[in-house]
mmCIF file of C-alpha atoms in Angstrom:
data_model
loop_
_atom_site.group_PDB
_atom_site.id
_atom_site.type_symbol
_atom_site.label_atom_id
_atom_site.label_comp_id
_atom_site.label_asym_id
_atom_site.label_seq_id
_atom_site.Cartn_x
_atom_site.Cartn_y
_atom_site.Cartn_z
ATOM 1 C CA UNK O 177 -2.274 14.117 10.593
ATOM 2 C CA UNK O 178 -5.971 13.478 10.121
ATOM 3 C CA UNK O 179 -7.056 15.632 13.042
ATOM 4 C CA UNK O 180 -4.971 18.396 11.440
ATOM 5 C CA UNK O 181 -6.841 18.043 8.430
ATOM 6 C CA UNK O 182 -10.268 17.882 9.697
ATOM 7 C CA UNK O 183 -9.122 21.513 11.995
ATOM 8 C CA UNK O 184 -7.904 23.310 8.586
ATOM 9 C CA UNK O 185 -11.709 24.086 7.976
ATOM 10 C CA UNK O 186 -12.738 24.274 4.273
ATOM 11 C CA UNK O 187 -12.954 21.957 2.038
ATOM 12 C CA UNK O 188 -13.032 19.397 5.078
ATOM 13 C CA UNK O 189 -11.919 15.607 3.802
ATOM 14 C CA UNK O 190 -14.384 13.188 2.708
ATOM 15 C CA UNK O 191 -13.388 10.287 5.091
ATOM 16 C CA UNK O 192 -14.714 6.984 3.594
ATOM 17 C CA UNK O 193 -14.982 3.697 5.915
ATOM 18 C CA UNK O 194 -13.845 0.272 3.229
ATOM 19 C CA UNK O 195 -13.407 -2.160 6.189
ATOM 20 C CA UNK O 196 -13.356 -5.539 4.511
ATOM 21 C CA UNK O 197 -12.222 -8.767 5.367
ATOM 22 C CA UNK O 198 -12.108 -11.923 2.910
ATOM 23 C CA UNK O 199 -14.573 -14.459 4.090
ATOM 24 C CA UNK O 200 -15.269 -12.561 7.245
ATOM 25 C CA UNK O 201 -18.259 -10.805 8.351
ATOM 26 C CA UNK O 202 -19.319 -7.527 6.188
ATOM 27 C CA UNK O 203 -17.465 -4.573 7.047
ATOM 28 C CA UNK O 204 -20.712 -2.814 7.823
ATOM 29 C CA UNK O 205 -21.380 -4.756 10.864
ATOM 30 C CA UNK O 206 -17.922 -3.269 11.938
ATOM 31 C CA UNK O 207 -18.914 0.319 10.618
ATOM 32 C CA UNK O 208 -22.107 -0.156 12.803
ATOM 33 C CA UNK O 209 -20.196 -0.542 15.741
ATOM 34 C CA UNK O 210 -18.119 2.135 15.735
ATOM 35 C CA UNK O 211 -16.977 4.733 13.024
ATOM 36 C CA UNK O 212 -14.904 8.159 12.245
ATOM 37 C CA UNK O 213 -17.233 10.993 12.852
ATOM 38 C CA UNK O 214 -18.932 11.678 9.770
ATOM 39 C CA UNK O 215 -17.499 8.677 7.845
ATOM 40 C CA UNK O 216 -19.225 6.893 4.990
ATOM 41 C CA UNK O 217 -19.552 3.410 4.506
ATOM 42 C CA UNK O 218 -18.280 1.633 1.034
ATOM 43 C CA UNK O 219 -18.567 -1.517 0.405
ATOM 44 C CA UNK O 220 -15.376 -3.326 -1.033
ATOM 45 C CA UNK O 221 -17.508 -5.496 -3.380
ATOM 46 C CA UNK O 222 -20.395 -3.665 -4.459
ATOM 47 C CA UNK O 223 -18.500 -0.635 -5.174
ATOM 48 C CA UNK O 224 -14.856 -0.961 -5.248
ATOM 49 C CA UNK O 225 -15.000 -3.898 -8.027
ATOM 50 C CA UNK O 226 -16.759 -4.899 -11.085
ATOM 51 C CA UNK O 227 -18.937 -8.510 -10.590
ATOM 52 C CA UNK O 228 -16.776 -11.195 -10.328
ATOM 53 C CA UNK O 229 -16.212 -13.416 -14.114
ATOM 54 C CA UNK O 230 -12.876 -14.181 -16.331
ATOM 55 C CA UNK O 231 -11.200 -10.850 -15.208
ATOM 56 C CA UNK O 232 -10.896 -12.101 -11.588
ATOM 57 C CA UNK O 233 -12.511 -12.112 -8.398
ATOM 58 C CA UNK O 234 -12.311 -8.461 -7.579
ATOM 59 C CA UNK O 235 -11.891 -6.562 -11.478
ATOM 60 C CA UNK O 236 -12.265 -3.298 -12.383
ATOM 61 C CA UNK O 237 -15.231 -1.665 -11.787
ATOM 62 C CA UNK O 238 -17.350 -0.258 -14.681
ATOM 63 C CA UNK O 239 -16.295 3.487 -14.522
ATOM 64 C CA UNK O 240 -20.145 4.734 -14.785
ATOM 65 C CA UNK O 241 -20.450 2.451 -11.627
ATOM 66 C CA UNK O 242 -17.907 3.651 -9.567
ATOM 67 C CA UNK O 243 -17.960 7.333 -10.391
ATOM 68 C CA UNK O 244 -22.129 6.680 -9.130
ATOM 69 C CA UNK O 245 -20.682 5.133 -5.750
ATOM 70 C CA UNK O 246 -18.336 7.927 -5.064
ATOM 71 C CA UNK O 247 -21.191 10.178 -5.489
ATOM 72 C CA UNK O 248 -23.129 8.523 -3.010
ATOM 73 C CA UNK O 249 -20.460 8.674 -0.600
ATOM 74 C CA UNK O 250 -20.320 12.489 -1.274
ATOM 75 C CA UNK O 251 -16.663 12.387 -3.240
ATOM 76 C CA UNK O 252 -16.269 15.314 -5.616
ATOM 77 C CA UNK O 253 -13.320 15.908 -7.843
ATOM 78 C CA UNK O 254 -11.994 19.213 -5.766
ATOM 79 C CA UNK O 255 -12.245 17.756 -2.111
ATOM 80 C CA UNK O 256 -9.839 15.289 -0.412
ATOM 81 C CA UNK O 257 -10.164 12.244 0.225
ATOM 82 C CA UNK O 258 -9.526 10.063 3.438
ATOM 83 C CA UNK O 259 -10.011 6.326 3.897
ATOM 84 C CA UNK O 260 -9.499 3.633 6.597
ATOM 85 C CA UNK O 261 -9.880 0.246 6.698
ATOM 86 C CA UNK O 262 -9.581 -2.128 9.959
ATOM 87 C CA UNK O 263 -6.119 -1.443 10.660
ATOM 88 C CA UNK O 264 -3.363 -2.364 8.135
ATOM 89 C CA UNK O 265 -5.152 -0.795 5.085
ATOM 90 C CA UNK O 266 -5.653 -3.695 2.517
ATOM 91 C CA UNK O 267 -8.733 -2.715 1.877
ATOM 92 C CA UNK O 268 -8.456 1.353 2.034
ATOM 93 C CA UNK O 269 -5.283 0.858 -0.646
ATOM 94 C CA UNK O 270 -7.264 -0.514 -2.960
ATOM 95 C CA UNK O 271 -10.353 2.311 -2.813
ATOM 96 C CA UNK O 272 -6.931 4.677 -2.580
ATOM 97 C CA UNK O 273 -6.020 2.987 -5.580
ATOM 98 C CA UNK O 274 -9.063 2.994 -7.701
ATOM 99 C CA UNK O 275 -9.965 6.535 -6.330
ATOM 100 C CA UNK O 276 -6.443 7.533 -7.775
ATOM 101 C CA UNK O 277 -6.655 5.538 -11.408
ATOM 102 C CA UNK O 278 -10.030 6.482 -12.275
ATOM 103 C CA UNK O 279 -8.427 10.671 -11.883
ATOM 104 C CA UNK O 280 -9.135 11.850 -7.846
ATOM 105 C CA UNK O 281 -5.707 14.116 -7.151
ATOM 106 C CA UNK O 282 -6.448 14.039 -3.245
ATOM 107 C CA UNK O 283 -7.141 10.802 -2.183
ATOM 108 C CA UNK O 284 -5.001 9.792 1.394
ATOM 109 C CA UNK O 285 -4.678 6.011 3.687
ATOM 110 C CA UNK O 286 -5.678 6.701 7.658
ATOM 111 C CA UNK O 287 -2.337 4.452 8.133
ATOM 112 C CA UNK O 288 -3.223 2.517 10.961
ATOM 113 C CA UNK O 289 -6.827 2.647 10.071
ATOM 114 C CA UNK O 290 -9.489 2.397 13.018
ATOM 115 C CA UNK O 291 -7.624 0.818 15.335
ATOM 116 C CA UNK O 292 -4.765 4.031 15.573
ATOM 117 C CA UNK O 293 -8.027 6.306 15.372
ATOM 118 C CA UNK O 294 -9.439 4.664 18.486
ATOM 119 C CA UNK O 295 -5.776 3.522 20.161
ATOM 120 C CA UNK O 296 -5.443 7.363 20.194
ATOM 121 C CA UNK O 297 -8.258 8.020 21.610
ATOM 122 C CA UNK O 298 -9.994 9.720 19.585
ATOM 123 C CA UNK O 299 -14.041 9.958 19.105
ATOM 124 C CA UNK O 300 -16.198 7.248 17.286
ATOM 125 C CA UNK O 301 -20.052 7.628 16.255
ATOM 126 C CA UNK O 302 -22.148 4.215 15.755
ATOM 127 C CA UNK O 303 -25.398 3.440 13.232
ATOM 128 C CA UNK O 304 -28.206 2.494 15.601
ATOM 129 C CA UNK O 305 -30.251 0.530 13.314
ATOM 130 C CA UNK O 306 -29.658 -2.833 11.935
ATOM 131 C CA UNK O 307 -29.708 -1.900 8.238
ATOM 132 C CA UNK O 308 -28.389 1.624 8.665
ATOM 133 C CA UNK O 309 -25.124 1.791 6.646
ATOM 134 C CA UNK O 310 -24.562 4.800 8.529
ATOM 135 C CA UNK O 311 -24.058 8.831 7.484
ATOM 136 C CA UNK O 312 -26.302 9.452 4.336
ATOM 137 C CA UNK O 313 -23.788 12.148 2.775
ATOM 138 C CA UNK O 314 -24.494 14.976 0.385
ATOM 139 C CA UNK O 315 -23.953 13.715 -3.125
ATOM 140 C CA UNK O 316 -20.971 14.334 -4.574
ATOM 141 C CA UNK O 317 -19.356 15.565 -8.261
ATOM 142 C CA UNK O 318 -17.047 12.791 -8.877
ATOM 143 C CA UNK O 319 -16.337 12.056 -12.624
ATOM 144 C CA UNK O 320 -14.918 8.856 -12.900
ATOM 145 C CA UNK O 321 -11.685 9.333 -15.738
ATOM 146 C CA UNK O 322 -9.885 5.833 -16.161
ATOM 147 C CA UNK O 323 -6.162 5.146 -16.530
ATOM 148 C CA UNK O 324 -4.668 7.602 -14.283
ATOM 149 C CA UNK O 325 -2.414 4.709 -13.436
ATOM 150 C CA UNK O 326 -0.584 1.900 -14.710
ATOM 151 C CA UNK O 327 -2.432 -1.502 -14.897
ATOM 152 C CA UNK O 328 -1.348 -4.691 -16.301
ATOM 153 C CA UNK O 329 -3.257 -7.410 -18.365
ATOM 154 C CA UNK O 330 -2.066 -10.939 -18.445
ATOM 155 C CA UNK O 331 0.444 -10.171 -21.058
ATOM 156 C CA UNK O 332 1.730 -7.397 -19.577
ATOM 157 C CA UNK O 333 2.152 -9.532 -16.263
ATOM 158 C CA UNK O 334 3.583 -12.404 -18.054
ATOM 159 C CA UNK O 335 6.177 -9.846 -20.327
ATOM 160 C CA UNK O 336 7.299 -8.022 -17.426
ATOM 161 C CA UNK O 337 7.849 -10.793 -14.892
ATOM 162 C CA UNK O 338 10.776 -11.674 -17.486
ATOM 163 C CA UNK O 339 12.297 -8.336 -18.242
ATOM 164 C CA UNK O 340 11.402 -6.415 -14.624
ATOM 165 C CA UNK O 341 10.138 -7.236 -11.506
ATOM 166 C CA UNK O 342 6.913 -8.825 -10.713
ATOM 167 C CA UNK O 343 5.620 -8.862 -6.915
ATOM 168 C CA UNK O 344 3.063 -11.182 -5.988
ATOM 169 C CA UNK O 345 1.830 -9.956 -2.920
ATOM 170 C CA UNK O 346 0.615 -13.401 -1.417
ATOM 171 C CA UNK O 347 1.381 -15.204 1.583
ATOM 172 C CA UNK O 348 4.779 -17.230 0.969
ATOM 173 C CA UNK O 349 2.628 -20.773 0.992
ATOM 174 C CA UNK O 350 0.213 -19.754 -1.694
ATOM 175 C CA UNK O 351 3.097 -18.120 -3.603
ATOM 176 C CA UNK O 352 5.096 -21.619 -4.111
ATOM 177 C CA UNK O 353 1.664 -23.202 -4.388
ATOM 178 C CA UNK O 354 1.562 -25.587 -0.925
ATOM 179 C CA UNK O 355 -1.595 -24.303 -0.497
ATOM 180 C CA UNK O 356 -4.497 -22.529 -2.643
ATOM 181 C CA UNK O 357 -7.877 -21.631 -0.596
ATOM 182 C CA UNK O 358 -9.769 -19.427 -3.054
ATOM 183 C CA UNK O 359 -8.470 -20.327 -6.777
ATOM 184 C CA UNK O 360 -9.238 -23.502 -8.487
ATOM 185 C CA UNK O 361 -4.844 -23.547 -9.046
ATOM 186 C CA UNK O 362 -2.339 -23.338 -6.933
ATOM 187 C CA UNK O 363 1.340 -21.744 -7.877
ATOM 188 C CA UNK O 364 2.824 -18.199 -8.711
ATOM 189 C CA UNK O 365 3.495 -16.448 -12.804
ATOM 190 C CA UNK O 366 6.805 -17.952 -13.597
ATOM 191 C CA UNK O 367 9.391 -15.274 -12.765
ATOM 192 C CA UNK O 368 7.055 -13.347 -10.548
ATOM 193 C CA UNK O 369 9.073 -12.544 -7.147
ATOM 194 C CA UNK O 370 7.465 -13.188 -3.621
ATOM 195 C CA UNK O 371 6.685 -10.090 -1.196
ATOM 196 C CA UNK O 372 3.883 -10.972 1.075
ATOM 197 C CA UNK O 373 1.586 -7.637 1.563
ATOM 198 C CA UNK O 374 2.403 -8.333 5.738
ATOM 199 C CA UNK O 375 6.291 -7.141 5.006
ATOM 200 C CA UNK O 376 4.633 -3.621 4.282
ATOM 201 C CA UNK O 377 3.238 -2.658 8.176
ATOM 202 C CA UNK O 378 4.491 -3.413 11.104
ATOM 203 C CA UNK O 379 2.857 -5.384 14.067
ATOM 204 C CA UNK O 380 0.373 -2.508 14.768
ATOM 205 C CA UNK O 381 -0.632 -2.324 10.675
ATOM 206 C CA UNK O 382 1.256 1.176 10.048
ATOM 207 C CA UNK O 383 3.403 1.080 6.991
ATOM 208 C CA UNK O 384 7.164 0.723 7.520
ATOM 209 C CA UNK O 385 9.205 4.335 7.152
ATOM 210 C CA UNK O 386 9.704 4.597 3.866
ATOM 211 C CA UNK O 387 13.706 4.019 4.098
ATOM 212 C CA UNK O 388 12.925 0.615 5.269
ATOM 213 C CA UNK O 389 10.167 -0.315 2.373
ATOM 214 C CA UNK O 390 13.033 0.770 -0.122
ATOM 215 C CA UNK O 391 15.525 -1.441 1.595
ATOM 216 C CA UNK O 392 12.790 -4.426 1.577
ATOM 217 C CA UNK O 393 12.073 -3.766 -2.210
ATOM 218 C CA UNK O 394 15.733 -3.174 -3.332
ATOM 219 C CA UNK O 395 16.613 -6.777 -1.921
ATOM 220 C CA UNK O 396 13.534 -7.865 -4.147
ATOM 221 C CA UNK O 397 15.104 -5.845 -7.225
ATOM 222 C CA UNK O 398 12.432 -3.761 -7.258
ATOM 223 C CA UNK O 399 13.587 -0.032 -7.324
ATOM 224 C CA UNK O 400 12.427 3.404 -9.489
ATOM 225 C CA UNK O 401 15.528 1.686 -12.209
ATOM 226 C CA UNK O 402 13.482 -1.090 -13.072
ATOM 227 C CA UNK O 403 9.729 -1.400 -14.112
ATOM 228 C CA UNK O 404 7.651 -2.842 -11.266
ATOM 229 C CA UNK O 405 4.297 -4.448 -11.086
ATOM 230 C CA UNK O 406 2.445 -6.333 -8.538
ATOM 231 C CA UNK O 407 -0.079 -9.123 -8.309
ATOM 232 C CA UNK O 408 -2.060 -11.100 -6.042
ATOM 233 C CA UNK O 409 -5.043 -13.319 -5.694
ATOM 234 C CA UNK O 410 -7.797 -11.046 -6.517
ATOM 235 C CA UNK O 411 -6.090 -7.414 -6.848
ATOM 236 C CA UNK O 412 -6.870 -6.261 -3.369
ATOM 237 C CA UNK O 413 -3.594 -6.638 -1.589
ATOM 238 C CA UNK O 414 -1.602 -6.103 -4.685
ATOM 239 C CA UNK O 415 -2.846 -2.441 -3.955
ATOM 240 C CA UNK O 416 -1.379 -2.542 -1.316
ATOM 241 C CA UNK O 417 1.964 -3.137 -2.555
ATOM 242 C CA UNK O 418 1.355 -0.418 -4.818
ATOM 243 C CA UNK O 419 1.055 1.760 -2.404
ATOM 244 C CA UNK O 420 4.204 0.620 -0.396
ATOM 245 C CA UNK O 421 5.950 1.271 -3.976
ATOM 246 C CA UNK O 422 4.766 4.365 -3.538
ATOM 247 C CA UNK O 423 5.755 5.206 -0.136
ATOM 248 C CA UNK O 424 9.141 3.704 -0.851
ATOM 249 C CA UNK O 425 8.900 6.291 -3.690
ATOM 250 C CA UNK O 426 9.131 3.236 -6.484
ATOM 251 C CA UNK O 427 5.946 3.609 -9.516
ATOM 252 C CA UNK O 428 4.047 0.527 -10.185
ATOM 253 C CA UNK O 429 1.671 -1.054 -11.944
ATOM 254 C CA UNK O 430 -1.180 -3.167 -10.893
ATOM 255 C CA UNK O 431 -2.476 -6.358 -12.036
ATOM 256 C CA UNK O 432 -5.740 -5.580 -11.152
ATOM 257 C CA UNK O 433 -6.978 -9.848 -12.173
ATOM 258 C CA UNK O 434 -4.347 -10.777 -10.619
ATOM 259 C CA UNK O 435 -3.815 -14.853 -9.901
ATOM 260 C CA UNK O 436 -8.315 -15.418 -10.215
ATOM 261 C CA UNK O 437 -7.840 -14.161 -13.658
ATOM 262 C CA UNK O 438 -4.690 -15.533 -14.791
ATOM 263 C CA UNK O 439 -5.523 -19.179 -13.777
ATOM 264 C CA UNK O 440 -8.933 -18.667 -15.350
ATOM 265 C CA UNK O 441 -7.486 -19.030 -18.832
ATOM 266 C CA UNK O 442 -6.022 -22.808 -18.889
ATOM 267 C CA UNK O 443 -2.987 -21.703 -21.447
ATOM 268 C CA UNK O 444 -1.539 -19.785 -18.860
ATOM 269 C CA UNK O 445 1.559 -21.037 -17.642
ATOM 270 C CA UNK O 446 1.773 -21.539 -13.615
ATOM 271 C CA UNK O 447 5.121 -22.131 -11.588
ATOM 272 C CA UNK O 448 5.734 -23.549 -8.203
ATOM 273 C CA UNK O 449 8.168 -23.271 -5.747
ATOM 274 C CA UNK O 450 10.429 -20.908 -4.753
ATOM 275 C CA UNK O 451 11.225 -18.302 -7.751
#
């Protein structure tokens, strides 16, 4: 699908590189390495999300701030979008996500990310120097317009985990609160339903065909009946179940906090266990 795109001629897709990995190295060692032709490095952190405080690990980014990254990376309001991640597109939903709720119309997940661009054989460049973060593009247009798409706040999150469906995104352990490696408190929203972000791809990180994410979310309660929203621990992979929803044709909103901002205010209450 991407090599289609790139043959169709004008206006070629701006393909954007967000490898990211939590507590591993900086995807820009990885971009380094090996990249899409043409492809532009973003950083996760610095651009993708505001600084991290009482809105969570990964919040919102300011929308002067992002709208100045995009520019950088040569995004402009009228040209499509393309972005990759590692494999299994964590990290590309939630620049696909942000792209999309601050007002881009065009913005598309490599699904599969670098590993189905190279699997297939197809060409990579590299960055030769050390602190090269690769193709300087030609600035971009970009006008950052928030609220494009739903979000939730922490009442919104606590409201519709009673009278919808909430998805925390999590792995199962951290969900019923066994285990906590990042937040200060372990546990889940009380009423928030358990869909680990790993359901969504398949052992080579492409998403599941859409019939079977519908099935998977159905058996959660989560269909286009019902309102939806999704959490995790730091709005990253909760992007990615958005974008699951999506595929499975099911609109969402995101908890873009997510459980870093919730368990930053102490009156919050916090469940464990299975739901």
């Amino acid at each position: 699908m991407l090599e289609r795109l790139l043959k169709r001629g004008e206006p070629a897709p701006v393909l954007l590189d967000v490898r990211w990995r939590l507590g591993g190295p900086p995807g820009v060692e990885a971009y380094r390495k090996g990249h899409l032709p043409g492809a532009v490095f973003v950083d996760l952190d610095r651009d993708v999300a505001g600084p991290p405080g009482p809105n969570g690990r990964h919040p919102l980014p300011e929308p002067a701030d992002f709208e100045a990254a995009m520019r950088r990376a040569g995004v402009s309001g009228d040209r499509p979008v393309v972005v990759y991640d590692g494999a299994d597109s964590t990290a590309a939903a939630r620049l696909w996500w942000t792209l999309r709720y601050f007002g881009h119309q065009n913005v598309r997940v490599l699904d599969g990310g670098y590993h189905a661009w190279t699997t297939a054989g197809h060409p990579v460049e590299t960055a030769d120097a050390e602190g090269e973060e690769g193709v300087a593009a030609e600035p971009g247009d970009f006008t950052a317009r928030p609220g494009s798409l739903p979000v939730l706040d922490a009442a919104g999150a606590e409201s519709l985990a009673k009278a919808g469906v909430l998805l925390d995104a999590r792995a199962s352990e951290r969900y019923r609160g066994e285990v906590e490696p990042i937040d200060p408190v372990a546990g889940h929203i009380p009423g928030a339903v358990n869909a680990p972000t790993l359901g969504n791809v398949g052992v080579d990180g492409r998403f599941l065909p859409a019939e079977l994410l519908r099935e998977r979310f159905a058996q959660l309660g989560a269909t286009d009946a019902v309102d939806v929203g999704a959490y995790c621990g730091s709005g990253v992979t909760a992007a990615h179940e958005i974008l699951a929803l999506h595929l499975a044709g099911i609109p969402a909103a995101l908890y873009v906090g997510s459980w870093s901002a919730w368990v930053a205010d102490p009156t919050n209450p916090v469940a464990t266990g299975e739901s």
